Amino acid sequence: MGLIDTAFVSANLWLLGLVFFAAMSALAWLGASLRQRARGERDGEGEREGYLLSAALALLGLLIAFTFSLALNRYDTRRAMVVTEANAIGTAWLRAGLAGVETGPALQAAVARYTDVRLKLPNGNGHAAAVEAETERVQAALWADMRNAIRDTPPPIASTIITATNEMFDAASARKAERAARIPGRVVEVLILYALMSAGIVGYVLGGSGRRHRVVTTILFALLTLALLLILDLDRPWSGGITVPQQPMLDARAAMR
């Protein structure tokens, strides 16, 4: 992972937003300074520059919408996987009860302990590796408990228990892979580069209007900064402020009585 990608993942969002806003403001000032040096424009040139600015901002809006759509789709996928894992855990717990009067409750208790471990995931990036490592240990222990529980279980019932346990583990693996997936760093880099270039165009085109454009451009840059921060926040499943609701997992755990 490159330095820029690492900053997108781990750096403070508000600090990134401040740097982004300052960079756009600096490029807008540079564009306005270039405009002041290029005085004596021909008639009609200002109108043509306005068309250029409109086209640049329209394309910037399209890029933001495209990137936001990618981030939102990833968020929706992670939310669906939480439901899938909760359903798999609930099914495994119910089928564990079929193992027998003596071994079934013990196997159900093991599934409940596994669920408690999985519920630790939303605690943030600092705990993610520890939770995943603990998940692997609990999975190994649960698999051993299941093997002991199905020794005297009829084969058809044992097969359903094994299948449910495998699906529960597969759901955890799929969820881990999806949480590790992010928007390609090159996409975000191009978006930021285009936004900075558009800021320079804004400063150049509106620089001739004096101070009247400063309030409008400041509001525009603030909106662009907020849009970028929202995209980066959605792309941080481990540590972002926008997290996937864990209610399906909580409901599955509450049903284990």
mmCIF file of C-alpha atoms in Angstrom, residues 17-215:
data_model
loop_
_atom_site.group_PDB
_atom_site.id
_atom_site.type_symbol
_atom_site.label_atom_id
_atom_site.label_comp_id
_atom_site.label_asym_id
_atom_site.label_seq_id
_atom_site.Cartn_x
_atom_site.Cartn_y
_atom_site.Cartn_z
ATOM 1 C CA GLY A 17 -10.228 17.759 4.754
ATOM 2 C CA LEU A 18 -8.305 20.781 6.007
ATOM 3 C CA VAL A 19 -5.351 19.979 3.744
ATOM 4 C CA PHE A 20 -7.658 19.428 0.778
ATOM 5 C CA PHE A 21 -9.514 22.700 1.389
ATOM 6 C CA ALA A 22 -6.255 24.614 1.808
ATOM 7 C CA ALA A 23 -4.842 23.129 -1.395
ATOM 8 C CA MET A 24 -7.941 24.107 -3.394
ATOM 9 C CA SER A 25 -7.858 27.608 -1.938
ATOM 10 C CA ALA A 26 -4.168 27.972 -2.798
ATOM 11 C CA LEU A 27 -4.701 26.827 -6.383
ATOM 12 C CA ALA A 28 -7.681 29.147 -6.740
ATOM 13 C CA TRP A 29 -5.521 32.034 -5.542
ATOM 14 C CA LEU A 30 -2.812 31.002 -8.000
ATOM 15 C CA GLY A 31 -5.339 30.902 -10.823
ATOM 16 C CA ALA A 32 -6.658 34.339 -9.875
ATOM 17 C CA SER A 33 -3.099 35.702 -9.827
ATOM 18 C CA LEU A 34 -2.466 34.333 -13.304
ATOM 19 C CA ARG A 35 -5.678 35.973 -14.462
ATOM 20 C CA GLN A 36 -4.617 39.330 -13.082
ATOM 21 C CA ARG A 37 -1.375 39.082 -15.034
ATOM 22 C CA ALA A 38 -3.213 38.189 -18.238
ATOM 23 C CA ARG A 39 -5.217 41.382 -18.485
ATOM 24 C CA GLY A 40 -6.526 42.824 -21.712
ATOM 25 C CA GLU A 41 -8.734 39.896 -22.696
ATOM 26 C CA ARG A 42 -10.630 40.067 -25.932
ATOM 27 C CA ASP A 43 -14.370 40.579 -26.133
ATOM 28 C CA GLY A 44 -16.286 37.365 -25.574
ATOM 29 C CA GLU A 45 -13.357 35.537 -23.985
ATOM 30 C CA GLY A 46 -14.929 35.692 -20.538
ATOM 31 C CA GLU A 47 -18.048 33.953 -21.818
ATOM 32 C CA ARG A 48 -15.994 31.155 -23.382
ATOM 33 C CA GLU A 49 -14.100 30.712 -20.127
ATOM 34 C CA GLY A 50 -17.442 30.412 -18.349
ATOM 35 C CA TYR A 51 -18.357 27.499 -20.600
ATOM 36 C CA LEU A 52 -15.023 25.875 -19.783
ATOM 37 C CA LEU A 53 -15.616 26.279 -16.048
ATOM 38 C CA SER A 54 -19.117 24.823 -16.313
ATOM 39 C CA ALA A 55 -17.792 21.798 -18.190
ATOM 40 C CA ALA A 56 -14.989 21.253 -15.668
ATOM 41 C CA LEU A 57 -17.343 21.435 -12.685
ATOM 42 C CA ALA A 58 -19.885 19.179 -14.393
ATOM 43 C CA LEU A 59 -17.237 16.514 -14.980
ATOM 44 C CA LEU A 60 -16.030 16.918 -11.398
ATOM 45 C CA GLY A 61 -19.572 16.323 -10.174
ATOM 46 C CA LEU A 62 -19.757 13.191 -12.316
ATOM 47 C CA LEU A 63 -16.502 11.859 -10.863
ATOM 48 C CA ILE A 64 -17.701 12.543 -7.315
ATOM 49 C CA ALA A 65 -20.996 10.780 -8.009
ATOM 50 C CA PHE A 66 -19.184 7.783 -9.500
ATOM 51 C CA THR A 67 -16.792 7.472 -6.561
ATOM 52 C CA PHE A 68 -19.566 7.968 -4.020
ATOM 53 C CA SER A 69 -21.562 5.231 -5.738
ATOM 54 C CA LEU A 70 -18.591 2.856 -5.391
ATOM 55 C CA ALA A 71 -18.244 3.633 -1.680
ATOM 56 C CA LEU A 72 -21.976 3.304 -1.048
ATOM 57 C CA ASN A 73 -22.146 -0.032 -2.880
ATOM 58 C CA ARG A 74 -19.338 -1.340 -0.690
ATOM 59 C CA TYR A 75 -21.249 -0.177 2.380
ATOM 60 C CA ASP A 76 -24.447 -1.897 1.218
ATOM 61 C CA THR A 77 -22.503 -5.092 0.542
ATOM 62 C CA ARG A 78 -20.991 -5.066 4.037
ATOM 63 C CA ARG A 79 -24.428 -4.517 5.533
ATOM 64 C CA ALA A 80 -25.864 -7.446 3.561
ATOM 65 C CA MET A 81 -22.996 -9.653 4.707
ATOM 66 C CA VAL A 82 -23.784 -8.897 8.334
ATOM 67 C CA VAL A 83 -27.303 -10.217 7.722
ATOM 68 C CA THR A 84 -25.898 -13.269 5.931
ATOM 69 C CA GLU A 85 -23.531 -14.081 8.775
ATOM 70 C CA ALA A 86 -26.248 -13.561 11.389
ATOM 71 C CA ASN A 87 -28.541 -15.957 9.516
ATOM 72 C CA ALA A 88 -25.729 -18.514 9.191
ATOM 73 C CA ILE A 89 -24.983 -18.306 12.906
ATOM 74 C CA GLY A 90 -28.652 -18.685 13.799
ATOM 75 C CA THR A 91 -28.967 -21.734 11.561
ATOM 76 C CA ALA A 92 -25.805 -23.310 13.004
ATOM 77 C CA TRP A 93 -27.066 -22.761 16.548
ATOM 78 C CA LEU A 94 -30.433 -24.365 15.800
ATOM 79 C CA ARG A 95 -28.870 -27.387 14.088
ATOM 80 C CA ALA A 96 -26.355 -27.773 16.899
ATOM 81 C CA GLY A 97 -29.302 -28.563 19.139
ATOM 82 C CA LEU A 98 -29.993 -31.652 17.018
ATOM 83 C CA ALA A 99 -26.696 -33.248 18.038
ATOM 84 C CA GLY A 100 -28.212 -34.867 21.137
ATOM 85 C CA VAL A 101 -29.440 -34.231 24.625
ATOM 86 C CA GLU A 102 -25.953 -34.239 26.127
ATOM 87 C CA THR A 103 -23.768 -32.823 23.362
ATOM 88 C CA GLY A 104 -26.280 -30.465 21.710
ATOM 89 C CA PRO A 105 -26.416 -27.812 24.476
ATOM 90 C CA ALA A 106 -22.610 -27.780 24.743
ATOM 91 C CA LEU A 107 -22.279 -27.265 20.990
ATOM 92 C CA GLN A 108 -24.890 -24.502 21.105
ATOM 93 C CA ALA A 109 -22.922 -22.824 23.895
ATOM 94 C CA ALA A 110 -19.817 -22.956 21.689
ATOM 95 C CA VAL A 111 -21.742 -21.262 18.860
ATOM 96 C CA ALA A 112 -22.895 -18.596 21.327
ATOM 97 C CA ARG A 113 -19.300 -17.937 22.399
ATOM 98 C CA TYR A 114 -18.321 -17.666 18.748
ATOM 99 C CA THR A 115 -21.078 -15.110 18.223
ATOM 100 C CA ASP A 116 -19.784 -13.038 21.141
ATOM 101 C CA VAL A 117 -16.386 -12.898 19.447
ATOM 102 C CA ARG A 118 -17.892 -11.820 16.129
ATOM 103 C CA LEU A 119 -19.791 -9.041 17.880
ATOM 104 C CA LYS A 120 -16.460 -7.403 18.792
ATOM 105 C CA LEU A 121 -15.721 -6.481 15.176
ATOM 106 C CA PRO A 122 -17.188 -2.935 15.143
ATOM 107 C CA ASN A 123 -14.781 -1.838 17.883
ATOM 108 C CA GLY A 124 -12.441 -0.177 15.386
ATOM 109 C CA ASN A 125 -9.263 -0.638 13.399
ATOM 110 C CA GLY A 126 -7.080 -1.117 16.459
ATOM 111 C CA HIS A 127 -9.009 -4.250 17.466
ATOM 112 C CA ALA A 128 -9.674 -5.732 14.024
ATOM 113 C CA ALA A 129 -6.573 -7.931 13.814
ATOM 114 C CA ALA A 130 -7.055 -9.193 17.360
ATOM 115 C CA VAL A 131 -10.708 -10.018 16.738
ATOM 116 C CA GLU A 132 -9.916 -11.882 13.530
ATOM 117 C CA ALA A 133 -7.177 -13.858 15.276
ATOM 118 C CA GLU A 134 -9.547 -14.696 18.105
ATOM 119 C CA THR A 135 -12.149 -15.735 15.533
ATOM 120 C CA GLU A 136 -9.734 -18.277 14.061
ATOM 121 C CA ARG A 137 -9.019 -19.741 17.500
ATOM 122 C CA VAL A 138 -12.694 -19.993 18.368
ATOM 123 C CA GLN A 139 -13.443 -21.569 14.990
ATOM 124 C CA ALA A 140 -10.840 -24.275 15.620
ATOM 125 C CA ALA A 141 -12.285 -24.968 19.072
ATOM 126 C CA LEU A 142 -15.835 -24.984 17.732
ATOM 127 C CA TRP A 143 -14.893 -27.419 14.966
ATOM 128 C CA ALA A 144 -13.360 -29.759 17.534
ATOM 129 C CA ASP A 145 -16.511 -29.534 19.678
ATOM 130 C CA MET A 146 -18.627 -30.292 16.640
ATOM 131 C CA ARG A 147 -16.606 -33.370 15.742
ATOM 132 C CA ASN A 148 -17.089 -34.707 19.256
ATOM 133 C CA ALA A 149 -20.790 -33.877 19.218
ATOM 134 C CA ILE A 150 -21.630 -35.697 15.979
ATOM 135 C CA ARG A 151 -19.880 -38.978 16.774
ATOM 136 C CA ASP A 152 -23.095 -40.612 17.931
ATOM 137 C CA THR A 153 -25.393 -38.482 15.764
ATOM 138 C CA PRO A 154 -27.232 -40.060 12.809
ATOM 139 C CA PRO A 155 -25.416 -39.251 9.522
ATOM 140 C CA PRO A 156 -28.219 -37.122 7.997
ATOM 141 C CA ILE A 157 -28.332 -34.878 11.072
ATOM 142 C CA ALA A 158 -24.542 -34.799 11.338
ATOM 143 C CA SER A 159 -24.344 -33.707 7.701
ATOM 144 C CA THR A 160 -26.694 -30.778 8.306
ATOM 145 C CA ILE A 161 -24.662 -29.678 11.341
ATOM 146 C CA ILE A 162 -21.403 -29.805 9.374
ATOM 147 C CA THR A 163 -22.935 -27.878 6.483
ATOM 148 C CA ALA A 164 -24.310 -25.181 8.766
ATOM 149 C CA THR A 165 -20.967 -24.808 10.540
ATOM 150 C CA ASN A 166 -19.111 -24.528 7.238
ATOM 151 C CA GLU A 167 -21.540 -21.863 6.008
ATOM 152 C CA MET A 168 -21.073 -19.922 9.240
ATOM 153 C CA PHE A 169 -17.280 -19.972 8.817
ATOM 154 C CA ASP A 170 -17.567 -19.072 5.122
ATOM 155 C CA ALA A 171 -19.751 -16.078 5.988
ATOM 156 C CA ALA A 172 -17.072 -14.849 8.388
ATOM 157 C CA SER A 173 -14.370 -15.222 5.730
ATOM 158 C CA ALA A 174 -16.449 -13.404 3.112
ATOM 159 C CA ARG A 175 -17.173 -10.603 5.535
ATOM 160 C CA LYS A 176 -13.479 -10.253 6.367
ATOM 161 C CA ALA A 177 -12.570 -10.044 2.670
ATOM 162 C CA GLU A 178 -15.225 -7.442 1.968
ATOM 163 C CA ARG A 179 -14.188 -5.280 4.908
ATOM 164 C CA ALA A 180 -10.612 -5.360 3.601
ATOM 165 C CA ALA A 181 -11.712 -4.291 0.103
ATOM 166 C CA ARG A 182 -11.573 -0.571 -0.589
ATOM 167 C CA ILE A 183 -12.115 1.871 -3.384
ATOM 168 C CA PRO A 184 -9.033 1.684 -5.650
ATOM 169 C CA GLY A 185 -6.585 4.306 -4.480
ATOM 170 C CA ARG A 186 -5.990 5.483 -8.037
ATOM 171 C CA VAL A 187 -9.668 6.428 -8.345
ATOM 172 C CA VAL A 188 -9.508 8.648 -5.261
ATOM 173 C CA GLU A 189 -6.195 10.128 -6.390
ATOM 174 C CA VAL A 190 -7.623 11.077 -9.790
ATOM 175 C CA LEU A 191 -10.688 12.578 -8.114
ATOM 176 C CA ILE A 192 -8.543 14.738 -5.845
ATOM 177 C CA LEU A 193 -6.244 15.768 -8.701
ATOM 178 C CA TYR A 194 -9.203 16.766 -10.858
ATOM 179 C CA ALA A 195 -10.762 18.709 -7.970
ATOM 180 C CA LEU A 196 -7.529 20.631 -7.439
ATOM 181 C CA MET A 197 -7.246 21.430 -11.147
ATOM 182 C CA SER A 198 -10.874 22.555 -11.176
ATOM 183 C CA ALA A 199 -10.121 24.850 -8.226
ATOM 184 C CA GLY A 200 -7.374 26.476 -10.285
ATOM 185 C CA ILE A 201 -9.792 26.961 -13.176
ATOM 186 C CA VAL A 202 -12.350 28.517 -10.816
ATOM 187 C CA GLY A 203 -9.756 30.965 -9.547
ATOM 188 C CA TYR A 204 -8.625 31.871 -13.067
ATOM 189 C CA VAL A 205 -12.110 32.372 -14.513
ATOM 190 C CA LEU A 206 -13.565 34.227 -11.538
ATOM 191 C CA GLY A 207 -10.406 36.100 -10.642
ATOM 192 C CA GLY A 208 -11.404 39.015 -12.803
ATOM 193 C CA SER A 209 -14.515 39.668 -10.703
ATOM 194 C CA GLY A 210 -12.510 40.747 -7.683
ATOM 195 C CA ARG A 211 -13.712 39.873 -4.175
ATOM 196 C CA ARG A 212 -17.256 39.032 -5.222
ATOM 197 C CA HIS A 213 -16.425 35.411 -6.004
ATOM 198 C CA ARG A 214 -14.557 34.609 -2.790
ATOM 199 C CA VAL A 215 -17.619 33.783 -0.722
#
